[in-house]
Short mmCIF file of C-alpha atoms in Angstrom, two decimals:
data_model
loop_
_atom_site.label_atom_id
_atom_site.label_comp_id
_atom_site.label_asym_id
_atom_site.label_seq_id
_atom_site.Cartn_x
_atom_site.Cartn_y
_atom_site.Cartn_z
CA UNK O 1 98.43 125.70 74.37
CA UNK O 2 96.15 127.17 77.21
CA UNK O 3 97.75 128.56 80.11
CA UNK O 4 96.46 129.40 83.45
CA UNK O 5 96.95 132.95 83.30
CA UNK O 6 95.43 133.44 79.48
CA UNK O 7 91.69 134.71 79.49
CA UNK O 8 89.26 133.13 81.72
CA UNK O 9 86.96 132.39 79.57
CA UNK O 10 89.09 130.43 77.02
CA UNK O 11 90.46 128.69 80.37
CA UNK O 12 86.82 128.66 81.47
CA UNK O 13 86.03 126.87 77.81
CA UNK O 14 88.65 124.72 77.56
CA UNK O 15 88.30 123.02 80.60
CA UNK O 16 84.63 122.11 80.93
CA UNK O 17 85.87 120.27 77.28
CA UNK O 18 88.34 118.35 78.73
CA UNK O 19 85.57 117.18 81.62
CA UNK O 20 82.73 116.69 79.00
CA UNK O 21 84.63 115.07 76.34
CA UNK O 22 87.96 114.14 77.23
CA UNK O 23 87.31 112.93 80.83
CA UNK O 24 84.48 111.29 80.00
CA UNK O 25 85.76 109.28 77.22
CA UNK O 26 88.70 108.36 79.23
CA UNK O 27 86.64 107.73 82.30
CA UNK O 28 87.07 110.18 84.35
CA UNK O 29 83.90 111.35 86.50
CA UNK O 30 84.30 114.45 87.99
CA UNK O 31 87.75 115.01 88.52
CA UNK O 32 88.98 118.00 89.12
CA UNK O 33 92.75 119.31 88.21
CA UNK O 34 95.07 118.91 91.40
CA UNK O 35 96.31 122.48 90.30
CA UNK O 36 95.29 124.32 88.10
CA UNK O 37 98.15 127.00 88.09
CA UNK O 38 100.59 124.81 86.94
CA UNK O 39 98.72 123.17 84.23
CA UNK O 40 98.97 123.94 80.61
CA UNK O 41 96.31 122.37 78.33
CA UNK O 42 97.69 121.23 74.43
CA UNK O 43 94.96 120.93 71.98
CA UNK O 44 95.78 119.35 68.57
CA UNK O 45 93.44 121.33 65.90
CA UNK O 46 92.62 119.77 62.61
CA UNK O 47 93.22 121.46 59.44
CA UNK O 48 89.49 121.70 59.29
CA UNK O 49 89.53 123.93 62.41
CA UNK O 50 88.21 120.61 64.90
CA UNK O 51 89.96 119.66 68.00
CA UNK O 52 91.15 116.19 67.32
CA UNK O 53 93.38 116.01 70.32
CA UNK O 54 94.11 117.23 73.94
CA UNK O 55 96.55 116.48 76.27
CA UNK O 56 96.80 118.19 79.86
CA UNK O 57 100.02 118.09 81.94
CA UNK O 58 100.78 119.70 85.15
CA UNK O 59 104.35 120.48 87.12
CA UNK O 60 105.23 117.53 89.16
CA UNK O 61 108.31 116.51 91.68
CA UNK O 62 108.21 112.66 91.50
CA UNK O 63 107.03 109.86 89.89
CA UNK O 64 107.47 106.49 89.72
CA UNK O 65 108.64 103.66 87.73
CA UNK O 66 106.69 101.03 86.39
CA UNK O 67 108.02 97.37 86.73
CA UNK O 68 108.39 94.80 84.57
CA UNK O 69 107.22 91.56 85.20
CA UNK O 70 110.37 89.17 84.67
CA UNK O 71 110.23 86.87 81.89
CA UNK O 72 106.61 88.07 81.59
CA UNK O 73 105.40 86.30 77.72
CA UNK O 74 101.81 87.43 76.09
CA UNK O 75 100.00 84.19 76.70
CA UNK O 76 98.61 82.46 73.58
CA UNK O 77 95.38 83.90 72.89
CA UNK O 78 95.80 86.62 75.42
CA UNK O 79 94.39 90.42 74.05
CA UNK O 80 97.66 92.46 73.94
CA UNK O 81 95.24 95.04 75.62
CA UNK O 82 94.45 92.87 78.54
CA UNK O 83 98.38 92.15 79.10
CA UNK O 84 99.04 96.05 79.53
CA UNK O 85 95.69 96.07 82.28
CA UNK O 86 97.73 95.01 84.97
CA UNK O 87 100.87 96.59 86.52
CA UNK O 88 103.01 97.51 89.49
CA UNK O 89 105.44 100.48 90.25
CA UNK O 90 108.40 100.72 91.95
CA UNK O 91 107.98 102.54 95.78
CA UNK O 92 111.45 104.39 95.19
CA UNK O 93 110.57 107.88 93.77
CA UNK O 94 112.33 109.47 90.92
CA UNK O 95 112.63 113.50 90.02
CA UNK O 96 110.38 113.96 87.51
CA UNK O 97 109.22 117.45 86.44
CA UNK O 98 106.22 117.36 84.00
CA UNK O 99 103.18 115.01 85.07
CA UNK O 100 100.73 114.03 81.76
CA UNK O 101 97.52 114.46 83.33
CA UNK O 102 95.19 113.32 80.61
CA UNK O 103 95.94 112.21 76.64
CA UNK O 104 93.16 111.65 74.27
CA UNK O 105 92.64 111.60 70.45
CA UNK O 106 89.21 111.53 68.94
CA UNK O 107 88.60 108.08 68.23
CA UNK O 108 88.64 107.98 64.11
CA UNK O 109 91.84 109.90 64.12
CA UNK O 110 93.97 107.49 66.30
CA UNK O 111 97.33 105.83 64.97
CA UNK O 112 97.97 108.59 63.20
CA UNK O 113 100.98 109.97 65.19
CA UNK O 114 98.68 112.81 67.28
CA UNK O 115 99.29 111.61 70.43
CA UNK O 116 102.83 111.84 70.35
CA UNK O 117 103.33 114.94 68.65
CA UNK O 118 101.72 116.58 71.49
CA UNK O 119 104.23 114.99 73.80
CA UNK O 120 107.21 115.85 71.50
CA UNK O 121 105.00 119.24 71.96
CA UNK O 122 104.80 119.83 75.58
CA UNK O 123 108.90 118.18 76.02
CA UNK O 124 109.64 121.35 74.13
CA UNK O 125 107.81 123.96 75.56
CA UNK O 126 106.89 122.85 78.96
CA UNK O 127 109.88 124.42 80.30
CA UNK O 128 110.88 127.82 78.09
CA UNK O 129 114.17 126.72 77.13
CA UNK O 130 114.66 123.01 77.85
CA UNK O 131 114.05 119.97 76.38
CA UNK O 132 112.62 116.86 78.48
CA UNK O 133 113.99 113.67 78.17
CA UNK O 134 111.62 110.95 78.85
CA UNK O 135 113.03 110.67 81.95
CA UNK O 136 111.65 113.83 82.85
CA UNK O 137 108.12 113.01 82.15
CA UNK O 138 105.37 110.51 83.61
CA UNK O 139 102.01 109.38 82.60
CA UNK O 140 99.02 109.67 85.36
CA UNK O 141 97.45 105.63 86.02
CA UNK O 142 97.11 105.01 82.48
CA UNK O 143 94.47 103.15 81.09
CA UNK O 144 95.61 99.84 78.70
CA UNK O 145 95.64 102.33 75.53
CA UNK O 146 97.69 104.83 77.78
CA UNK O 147 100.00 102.22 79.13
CA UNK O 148 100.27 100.94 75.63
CA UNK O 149 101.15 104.08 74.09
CA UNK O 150 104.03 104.89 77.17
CA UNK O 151 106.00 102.28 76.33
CA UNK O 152 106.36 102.69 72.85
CA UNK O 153 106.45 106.31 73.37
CA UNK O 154 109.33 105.96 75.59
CA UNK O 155 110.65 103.22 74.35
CA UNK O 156 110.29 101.07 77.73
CA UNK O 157 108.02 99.25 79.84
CA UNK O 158 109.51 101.05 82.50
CA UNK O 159 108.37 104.34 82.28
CA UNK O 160 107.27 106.70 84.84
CA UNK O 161 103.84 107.10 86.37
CA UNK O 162 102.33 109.45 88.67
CA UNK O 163 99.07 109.95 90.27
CA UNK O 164 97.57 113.17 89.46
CA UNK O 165 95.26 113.09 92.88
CA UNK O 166 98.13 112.88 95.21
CA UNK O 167 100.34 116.45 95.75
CA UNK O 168 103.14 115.99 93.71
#
């Protein structure tokens, strides 16, 4: 885990990786953290010493939760993928306290369970002493993978989201 007060330079490292690699893989061009003081950047390391995994989350107030479509059915031949491209959130916000800014697993590594052992990482240590629930926790506009991987993660379609560009 990087925090914002641990040496520049491995802050200084570790996040021009997350915009090289990370962001750019998940699409991000040049987007910058919405604060960097209250971020804390999780990297999964392999046992042959390679960052496999990284996962940034900041402090948050609200979020917001995603809706289900009623009655909505995968339509024969439809890409599970495509079904998760699409969604809507409620306008109500809910307290939420720990905003996942970015998640990403190199790509041979995937399905192996990385992803969400760095969430089961940073519900344990984002706050010293407290465990969040997954109530507690949103994803930033997550991509088809990322929407994918919230609902079985939380084991809902109607998990939170937040945008990590707005002042939370």
């Amino acid at each position: 885990m990087i925090l914002p007060d641990d040496p520049k330079y491995a802050v200084k490292k570790v996040q021009v990786y997350v915009r090289e690699i990370v962001d750019n893989e998940l699409g991000f061009k040049q987007v910058s953290l919405s604060c960097p003081a209250k971020t804390k950047i999780y990297l999964f390391v392999s046992n042959e010493k390679m960052i496999v995994g990284c996962l940034v989350a900041e402090s948050i107030k609200q979020a917001f939760r995603v809706l289900s479509e009623p009655g909505a059915v995968l339509p024969e031949g439809q890409d599970l993928l495509q079904h998760h491209r699409a969604w809507c959130c409620s306008t109500e916000p809910e307290p939420a306290v720990c905003g996942v800014s970015r998640i990403w697993v190199l790509g041979p590594r995937r399905g192996r369970g990385i992803a969400r052992r760095m969430v089961d990482v940073v519900r344990s240590t984002f706050i010293y002493g407290c465990y969040l629930s997954t109530n507690e926790i949103a994803f930033s506009d997550p991509t088809p993978h990322g929407k994918l991987f919230a609902t079985k993660y939380c084991q809902t379609p109607n998990f939170l989201v937040y945008n990590f560009i707005s002042n939370n």
